[in-house]
Coordinates of C-alpha atoms in Angstrom, one line a residue:
X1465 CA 94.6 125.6 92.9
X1466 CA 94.6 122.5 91.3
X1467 CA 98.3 121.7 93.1
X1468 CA 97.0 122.7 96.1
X1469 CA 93.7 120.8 96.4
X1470 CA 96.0 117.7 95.8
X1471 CA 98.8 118.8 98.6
X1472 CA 96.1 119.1 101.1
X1473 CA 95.1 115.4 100.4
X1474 CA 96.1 113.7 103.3
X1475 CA 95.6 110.2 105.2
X1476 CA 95.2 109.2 108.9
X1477 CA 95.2 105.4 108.8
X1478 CA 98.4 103.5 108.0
X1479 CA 98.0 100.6 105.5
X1480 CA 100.3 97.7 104.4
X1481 CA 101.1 95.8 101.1
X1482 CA 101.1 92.2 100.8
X1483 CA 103.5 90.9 97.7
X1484 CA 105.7 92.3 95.4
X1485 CA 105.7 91.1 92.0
X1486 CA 106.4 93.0 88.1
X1487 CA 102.3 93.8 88.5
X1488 CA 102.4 95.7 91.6
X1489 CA 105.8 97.1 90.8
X1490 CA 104.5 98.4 87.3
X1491 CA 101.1 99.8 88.1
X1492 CA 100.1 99.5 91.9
X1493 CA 103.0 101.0 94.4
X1494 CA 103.5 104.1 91.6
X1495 CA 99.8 105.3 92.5
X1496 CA 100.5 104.6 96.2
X1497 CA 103.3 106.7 95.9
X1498 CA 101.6 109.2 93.3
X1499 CA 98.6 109.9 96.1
X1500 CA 101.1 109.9 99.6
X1501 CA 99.1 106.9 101.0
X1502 CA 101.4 105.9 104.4
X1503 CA 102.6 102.6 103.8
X1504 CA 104.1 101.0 106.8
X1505 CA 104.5 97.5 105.8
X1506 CA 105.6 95.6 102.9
X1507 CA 105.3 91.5 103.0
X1508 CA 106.9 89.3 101.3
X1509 CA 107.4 85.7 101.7
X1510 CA 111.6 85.7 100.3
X1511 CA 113.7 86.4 102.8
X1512 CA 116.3 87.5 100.1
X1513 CA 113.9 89.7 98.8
X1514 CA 113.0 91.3 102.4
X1515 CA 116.6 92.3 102.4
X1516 CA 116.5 93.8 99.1
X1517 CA 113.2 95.5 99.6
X1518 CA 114.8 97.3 102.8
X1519 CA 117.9 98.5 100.7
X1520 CA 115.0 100.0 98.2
X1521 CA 112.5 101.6 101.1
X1522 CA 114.5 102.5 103.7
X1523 CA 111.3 103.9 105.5
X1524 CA 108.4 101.0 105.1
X1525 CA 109.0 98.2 107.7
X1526 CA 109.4 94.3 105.5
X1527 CA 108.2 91.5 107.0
X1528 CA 108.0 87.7 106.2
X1529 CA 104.9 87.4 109.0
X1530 CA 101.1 88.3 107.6
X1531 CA 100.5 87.9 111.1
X1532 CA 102.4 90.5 112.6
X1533 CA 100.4 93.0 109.9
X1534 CA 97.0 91.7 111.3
X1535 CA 98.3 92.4 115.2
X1536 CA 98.7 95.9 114.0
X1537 CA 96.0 98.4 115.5
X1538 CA 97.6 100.9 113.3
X1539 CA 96.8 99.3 110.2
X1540 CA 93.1 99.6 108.6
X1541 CA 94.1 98.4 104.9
X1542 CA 95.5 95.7 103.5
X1543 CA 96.7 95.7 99.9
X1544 CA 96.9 91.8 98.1
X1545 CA 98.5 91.2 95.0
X1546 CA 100.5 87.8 95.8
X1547 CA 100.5 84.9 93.8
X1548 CA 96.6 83.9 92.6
X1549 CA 96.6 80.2 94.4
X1550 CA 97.9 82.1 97.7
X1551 CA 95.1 85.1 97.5
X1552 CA 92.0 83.4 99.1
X1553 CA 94.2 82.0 101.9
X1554 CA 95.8 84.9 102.7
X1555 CA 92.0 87.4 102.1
X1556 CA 90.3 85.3 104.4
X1557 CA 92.6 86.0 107.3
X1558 CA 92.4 89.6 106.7
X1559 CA 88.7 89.6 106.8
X1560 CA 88.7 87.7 109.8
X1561 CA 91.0 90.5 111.5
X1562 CA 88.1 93.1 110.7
X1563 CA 90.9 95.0 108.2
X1564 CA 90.1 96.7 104.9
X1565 CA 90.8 94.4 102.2
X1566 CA 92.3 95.5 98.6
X1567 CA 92.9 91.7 96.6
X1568 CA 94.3 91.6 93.2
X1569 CA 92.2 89.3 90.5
X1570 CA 91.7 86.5 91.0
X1571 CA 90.6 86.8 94.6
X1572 CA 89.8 83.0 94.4
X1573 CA 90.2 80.0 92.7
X1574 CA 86.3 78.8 92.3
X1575 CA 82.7 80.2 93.0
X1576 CA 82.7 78.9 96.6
X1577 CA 85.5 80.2 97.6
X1578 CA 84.1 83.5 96.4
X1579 CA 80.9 82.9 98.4
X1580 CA 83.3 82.4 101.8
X1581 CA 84.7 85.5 101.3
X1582 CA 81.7 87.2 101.2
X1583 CA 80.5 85.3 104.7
X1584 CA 83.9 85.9 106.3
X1585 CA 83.4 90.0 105.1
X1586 CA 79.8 89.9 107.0
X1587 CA 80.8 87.5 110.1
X1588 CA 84.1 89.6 111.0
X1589 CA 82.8 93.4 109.9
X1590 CA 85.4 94.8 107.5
X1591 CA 84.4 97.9 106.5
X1592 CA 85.4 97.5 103.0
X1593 CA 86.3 94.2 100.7
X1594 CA 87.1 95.3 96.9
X1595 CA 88.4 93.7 94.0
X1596 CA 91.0 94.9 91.9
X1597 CA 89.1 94.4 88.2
X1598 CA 90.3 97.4 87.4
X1599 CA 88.7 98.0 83.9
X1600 CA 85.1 98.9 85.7
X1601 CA 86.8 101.9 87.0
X1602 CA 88.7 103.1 83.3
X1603 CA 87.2 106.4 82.3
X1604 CA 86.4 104.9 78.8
X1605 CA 84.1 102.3 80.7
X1606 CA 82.6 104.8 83.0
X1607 CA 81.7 106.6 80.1
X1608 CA 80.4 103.8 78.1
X1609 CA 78.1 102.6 80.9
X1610 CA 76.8 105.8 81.5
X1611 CA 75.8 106.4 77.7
X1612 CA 74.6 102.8 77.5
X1613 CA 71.6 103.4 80.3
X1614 CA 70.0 105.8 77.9
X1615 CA 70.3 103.5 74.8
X1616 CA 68.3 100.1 73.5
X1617 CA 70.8 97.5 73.4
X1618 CA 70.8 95.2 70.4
X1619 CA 74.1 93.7 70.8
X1620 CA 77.5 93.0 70.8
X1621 CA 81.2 91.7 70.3
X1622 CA 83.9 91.1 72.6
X1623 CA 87.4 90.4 71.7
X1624 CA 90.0 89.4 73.6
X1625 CA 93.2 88.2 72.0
X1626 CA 96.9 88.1 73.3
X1627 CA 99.9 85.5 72.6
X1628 CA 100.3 82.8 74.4
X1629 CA 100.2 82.4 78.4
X1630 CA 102.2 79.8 79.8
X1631 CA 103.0 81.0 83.2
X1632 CA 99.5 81.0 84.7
X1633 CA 95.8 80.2 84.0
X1634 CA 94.4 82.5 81.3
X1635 CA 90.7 81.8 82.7
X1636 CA 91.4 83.3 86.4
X1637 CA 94.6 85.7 85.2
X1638 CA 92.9 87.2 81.8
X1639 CA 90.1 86.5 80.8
X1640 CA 88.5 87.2 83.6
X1641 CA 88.6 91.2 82.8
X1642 CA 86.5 90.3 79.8
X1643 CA 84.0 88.3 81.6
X1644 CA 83.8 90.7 84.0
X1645 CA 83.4 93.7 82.1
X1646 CA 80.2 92.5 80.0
X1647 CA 78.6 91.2 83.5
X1648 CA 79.6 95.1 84.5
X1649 CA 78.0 96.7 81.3
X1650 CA 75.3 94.5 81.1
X1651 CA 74.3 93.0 84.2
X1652 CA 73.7 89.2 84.9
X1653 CA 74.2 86.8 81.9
X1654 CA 73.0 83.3 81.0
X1655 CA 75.6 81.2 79.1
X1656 CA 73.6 80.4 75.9
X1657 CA 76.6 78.3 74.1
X1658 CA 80.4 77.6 74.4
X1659 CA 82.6 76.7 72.1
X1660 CA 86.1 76.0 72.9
X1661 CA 88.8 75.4 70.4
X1662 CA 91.8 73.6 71.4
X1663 CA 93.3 74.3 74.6
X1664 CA 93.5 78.4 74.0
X1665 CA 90.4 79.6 73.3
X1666 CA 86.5 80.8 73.6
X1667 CA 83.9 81.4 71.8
X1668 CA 81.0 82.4 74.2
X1669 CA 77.3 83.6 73.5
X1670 CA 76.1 85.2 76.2
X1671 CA 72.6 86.4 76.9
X1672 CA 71.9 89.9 79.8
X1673 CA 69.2 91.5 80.6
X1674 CA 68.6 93.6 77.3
X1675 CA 70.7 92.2 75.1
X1676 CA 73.0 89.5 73.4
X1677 CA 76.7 89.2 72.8
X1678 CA 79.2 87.2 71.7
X1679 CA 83.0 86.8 73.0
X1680 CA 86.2 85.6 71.7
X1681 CA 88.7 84.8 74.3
X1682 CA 92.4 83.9 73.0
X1683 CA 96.0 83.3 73.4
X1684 CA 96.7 81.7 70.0
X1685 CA 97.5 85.2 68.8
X1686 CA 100.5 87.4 69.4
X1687 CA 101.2 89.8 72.2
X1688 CA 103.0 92.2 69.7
X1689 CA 99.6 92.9 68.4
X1690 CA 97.2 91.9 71.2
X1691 CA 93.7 93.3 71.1
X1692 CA 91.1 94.2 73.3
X1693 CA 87.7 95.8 71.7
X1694 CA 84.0 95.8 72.4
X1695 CA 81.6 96.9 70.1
X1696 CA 78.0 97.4 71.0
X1697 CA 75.3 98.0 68.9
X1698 CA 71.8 99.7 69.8
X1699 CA 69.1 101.4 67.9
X1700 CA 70.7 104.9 67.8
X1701 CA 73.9 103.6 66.6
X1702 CA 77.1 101.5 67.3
X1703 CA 80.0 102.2 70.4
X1704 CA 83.1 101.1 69.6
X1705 CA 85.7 100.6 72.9
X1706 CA 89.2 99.7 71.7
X1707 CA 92.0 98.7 74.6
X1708 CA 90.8 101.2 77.3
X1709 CA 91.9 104.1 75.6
X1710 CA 89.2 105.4 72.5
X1711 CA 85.7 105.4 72.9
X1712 CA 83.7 106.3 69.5
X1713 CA 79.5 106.7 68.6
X1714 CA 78.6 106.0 64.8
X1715 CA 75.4 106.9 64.7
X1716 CA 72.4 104.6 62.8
X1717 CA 71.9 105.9 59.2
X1718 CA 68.2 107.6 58.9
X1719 CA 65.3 105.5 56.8
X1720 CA 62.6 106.4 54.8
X1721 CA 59.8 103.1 54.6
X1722 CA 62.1 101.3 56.0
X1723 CA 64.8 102.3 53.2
X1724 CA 68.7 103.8 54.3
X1725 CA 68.9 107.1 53.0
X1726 CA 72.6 105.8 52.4
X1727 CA 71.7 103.4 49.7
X1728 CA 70.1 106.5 48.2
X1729 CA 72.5 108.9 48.9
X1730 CA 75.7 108.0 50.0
X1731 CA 77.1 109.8 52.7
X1732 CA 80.7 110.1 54.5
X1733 CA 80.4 108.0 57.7
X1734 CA 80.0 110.5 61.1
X1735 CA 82.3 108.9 63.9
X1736 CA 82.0 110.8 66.9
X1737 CA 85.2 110.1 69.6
X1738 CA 83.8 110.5 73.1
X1739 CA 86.9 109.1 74.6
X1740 CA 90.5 109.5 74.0
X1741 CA 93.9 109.2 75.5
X1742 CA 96.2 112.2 74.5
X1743 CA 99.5 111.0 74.2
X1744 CA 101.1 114.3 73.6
X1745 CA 100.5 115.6 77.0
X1746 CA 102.1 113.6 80.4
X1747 CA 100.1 114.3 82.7
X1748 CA 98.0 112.1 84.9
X1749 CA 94.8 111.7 83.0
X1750 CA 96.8 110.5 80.1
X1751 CA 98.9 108.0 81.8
X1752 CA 97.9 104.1 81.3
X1753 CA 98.0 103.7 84.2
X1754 CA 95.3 106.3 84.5
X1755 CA 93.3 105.3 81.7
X1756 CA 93.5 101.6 82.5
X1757 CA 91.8 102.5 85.6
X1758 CA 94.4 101.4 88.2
X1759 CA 94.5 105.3 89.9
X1760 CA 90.8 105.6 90.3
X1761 CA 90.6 101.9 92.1
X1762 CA 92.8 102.3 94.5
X1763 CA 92.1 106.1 94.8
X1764 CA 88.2 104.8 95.8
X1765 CA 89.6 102.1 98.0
X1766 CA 91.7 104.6 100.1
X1767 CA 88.3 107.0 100.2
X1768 CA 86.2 104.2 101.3
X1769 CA 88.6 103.6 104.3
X1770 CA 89.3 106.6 105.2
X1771 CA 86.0 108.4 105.1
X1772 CA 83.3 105.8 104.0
X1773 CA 82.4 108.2 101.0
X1774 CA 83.6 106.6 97.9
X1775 CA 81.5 104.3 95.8
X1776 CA 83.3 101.0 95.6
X1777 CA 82.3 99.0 92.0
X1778 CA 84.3 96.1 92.7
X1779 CA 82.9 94.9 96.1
X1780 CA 83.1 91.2 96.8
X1781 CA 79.3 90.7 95.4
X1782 CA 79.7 92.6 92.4
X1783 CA 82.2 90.0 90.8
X1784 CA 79.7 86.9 91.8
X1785 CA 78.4 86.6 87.9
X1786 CA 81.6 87.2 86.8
X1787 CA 82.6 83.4 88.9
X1788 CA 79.5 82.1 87.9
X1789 CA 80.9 82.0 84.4
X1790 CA 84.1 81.3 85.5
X1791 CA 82.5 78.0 86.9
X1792 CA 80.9 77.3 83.7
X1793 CA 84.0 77.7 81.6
X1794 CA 86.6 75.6 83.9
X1795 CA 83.5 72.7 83.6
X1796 CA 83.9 72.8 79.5
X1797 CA 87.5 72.9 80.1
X1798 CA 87.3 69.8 82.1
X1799 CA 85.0 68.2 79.4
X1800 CA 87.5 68.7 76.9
X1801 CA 90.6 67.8 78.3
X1802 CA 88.5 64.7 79.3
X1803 CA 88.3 64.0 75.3
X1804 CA 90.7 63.2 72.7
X1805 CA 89.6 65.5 69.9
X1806 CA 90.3 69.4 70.2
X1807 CA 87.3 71.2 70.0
X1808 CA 84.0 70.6 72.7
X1809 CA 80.5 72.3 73.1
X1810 CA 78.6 72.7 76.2
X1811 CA 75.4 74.2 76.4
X1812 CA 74.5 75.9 80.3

């Protein structure tokens, strides 16, 4: 039943891909494949690579010329995951054509260009304009920000720490997940302090809503060993959310006046997992790819276009507070490369 529900799945708009990089290679055109969407055009800016991208896909149509992909009734999506200083040049003419727009992170460079997006989106009608911060759409994350609404937050800690990342910006290419998933979990943020430490890292103190965190955003670490956790605390207990693929609940030790019934009787620790990726079992829920939340992104971007019905998390407005800080951070960057010593603090 199962193999038939996903057989009758079918598409009636034709869509096209713009760029071809490891990225998209790796965890993009295998869910395209994986779900049957019709890809009829492939654009690249290398005319060697054209060539070899024809040997490989006989059946999608390469092209050198955005333009001709825009002139194309046929097409109603456009997929973007081109190099980050070409993405807002290359978004804001699909949004002008009135086509569906799918942009890798970064969309942009800076908060205004973010904010022209969003104009060009309204002023030319396309139906849909999403982001592809995939984390919001992990099934770790969903359920984390489902349990969350029922809890009282009292904090938490973000880490974020890989090796080191010379061939881009680590603002706009990685931290940005981070940034963005706390705005995501938490809602809007002021920037209570900023602390960065040479030229590779942040500390951040952040202040939502209903609660405080702190963030540690690095590459003076290794990428043998890179880590990605959030830990939250509330008043029932603490969630712990390590790289995408384990969600656990340690619930809050019970008091009597005010005393832990731990100190008085000590008690093996309960850690409840809510979340966990099986690796024993290949099947689709199980794949990274999966669990990183790159299937259920593009999944709801080919739903929105084809039938409206699909939520979308990662509309252009929805990532605004994620720039916002963005903005902040490449200002205390600017302070301190202004400066000869190697840390600086700026307060927003």
């Amino acid at each position: 039943m199962r193999t038939e529900r996903f057989l009758r799945q079918t598409y009636q708009y034709q869509y096209a891909f713009v760029g071809m990089g490891q990225h998209s290679l790796t965890n993009l055109y295998p869910v395209l494949h994986y779900l049957g969407v019709p890809l009829k055009y492939i654009c690249v800016t290398s005319g060697r690579k054209a060539k070899l991208i024809e040997q490989k896909y006989p059946s999608v149509k390469v092209t050198t010329s955005l333009n001709e992909i825009l002139k194309d009734e046929a097409i109603k999506g456009v997929f973007v995951s081109a190099s980050p200083s070409a993405h807002f040049s290359i978004a804001s003419q699909v949004l002008k054509s009135g086509k569906s727009l799918f942009i890798e992170k970064p969309p942009c460079q800076t908060l205004e260009e973010l904010d022209t997006l969003i104009a060009l989106q309204q002023q030319h009608g396309s139906p849909v304009a999403m982001v592809g911060l995939q984390k919001r759409y992990a099934p770790a994350v969903q359920l984390l920000k489902q349990r969350l609404r029922k809890e009282r937050l009292i904090s938490y800690d973000l880490h974020y720490l890989t090796g080191a990342y010379p061939e881009g910006d680590a603002l706009l290419d990685l931290y940005i997940h981070s940034l963005d998933l706390v705005c995501f979990l938490f809602g809007k943020s002021e920037i209570l302090a900023i602390q960065q430490v040479a030229q590779h890292s942040f500390i951040l103190m952040l202040q939502h809503p209903h609660v405080v965190g702190t963030l540690e955003l690095s590459t003076a670490y290794t990428w043998t060993t890179a880590e990605e956790s959030l830990k939250v605390c509330t008043h029932s207990g603490a969630y712990s959310l390590s790289q995408m693929e384990e969600l656990t609940f340690t619930p809050t030790s019970s008091s009597v006046f005010g005393i832990p019934m731990e100190k008085l009787r000590p008690r093996h620790e309960t850690n409840e997992v809510l979340y966990q990726r099986n690796n024993f079992t290949p099947i689709l829920a199980n794949n990274q790819v999966y669990t990183q939340g790159y299937y259920s992104e593009i999944e709801a971007f080919i739903s929105k276009v084809e039938n409206g019905k699909a939520e979308v998390a990662t509309g252009l407005m929805s990532v605004r507070s994620t720039y916002e800080l963005l903005q902040a951070l490449h200002f205390t960057r600017k302070l301190s490369f202004g400066r000869n010593n190697d840390i600086s603090t700026s307060k927003h």
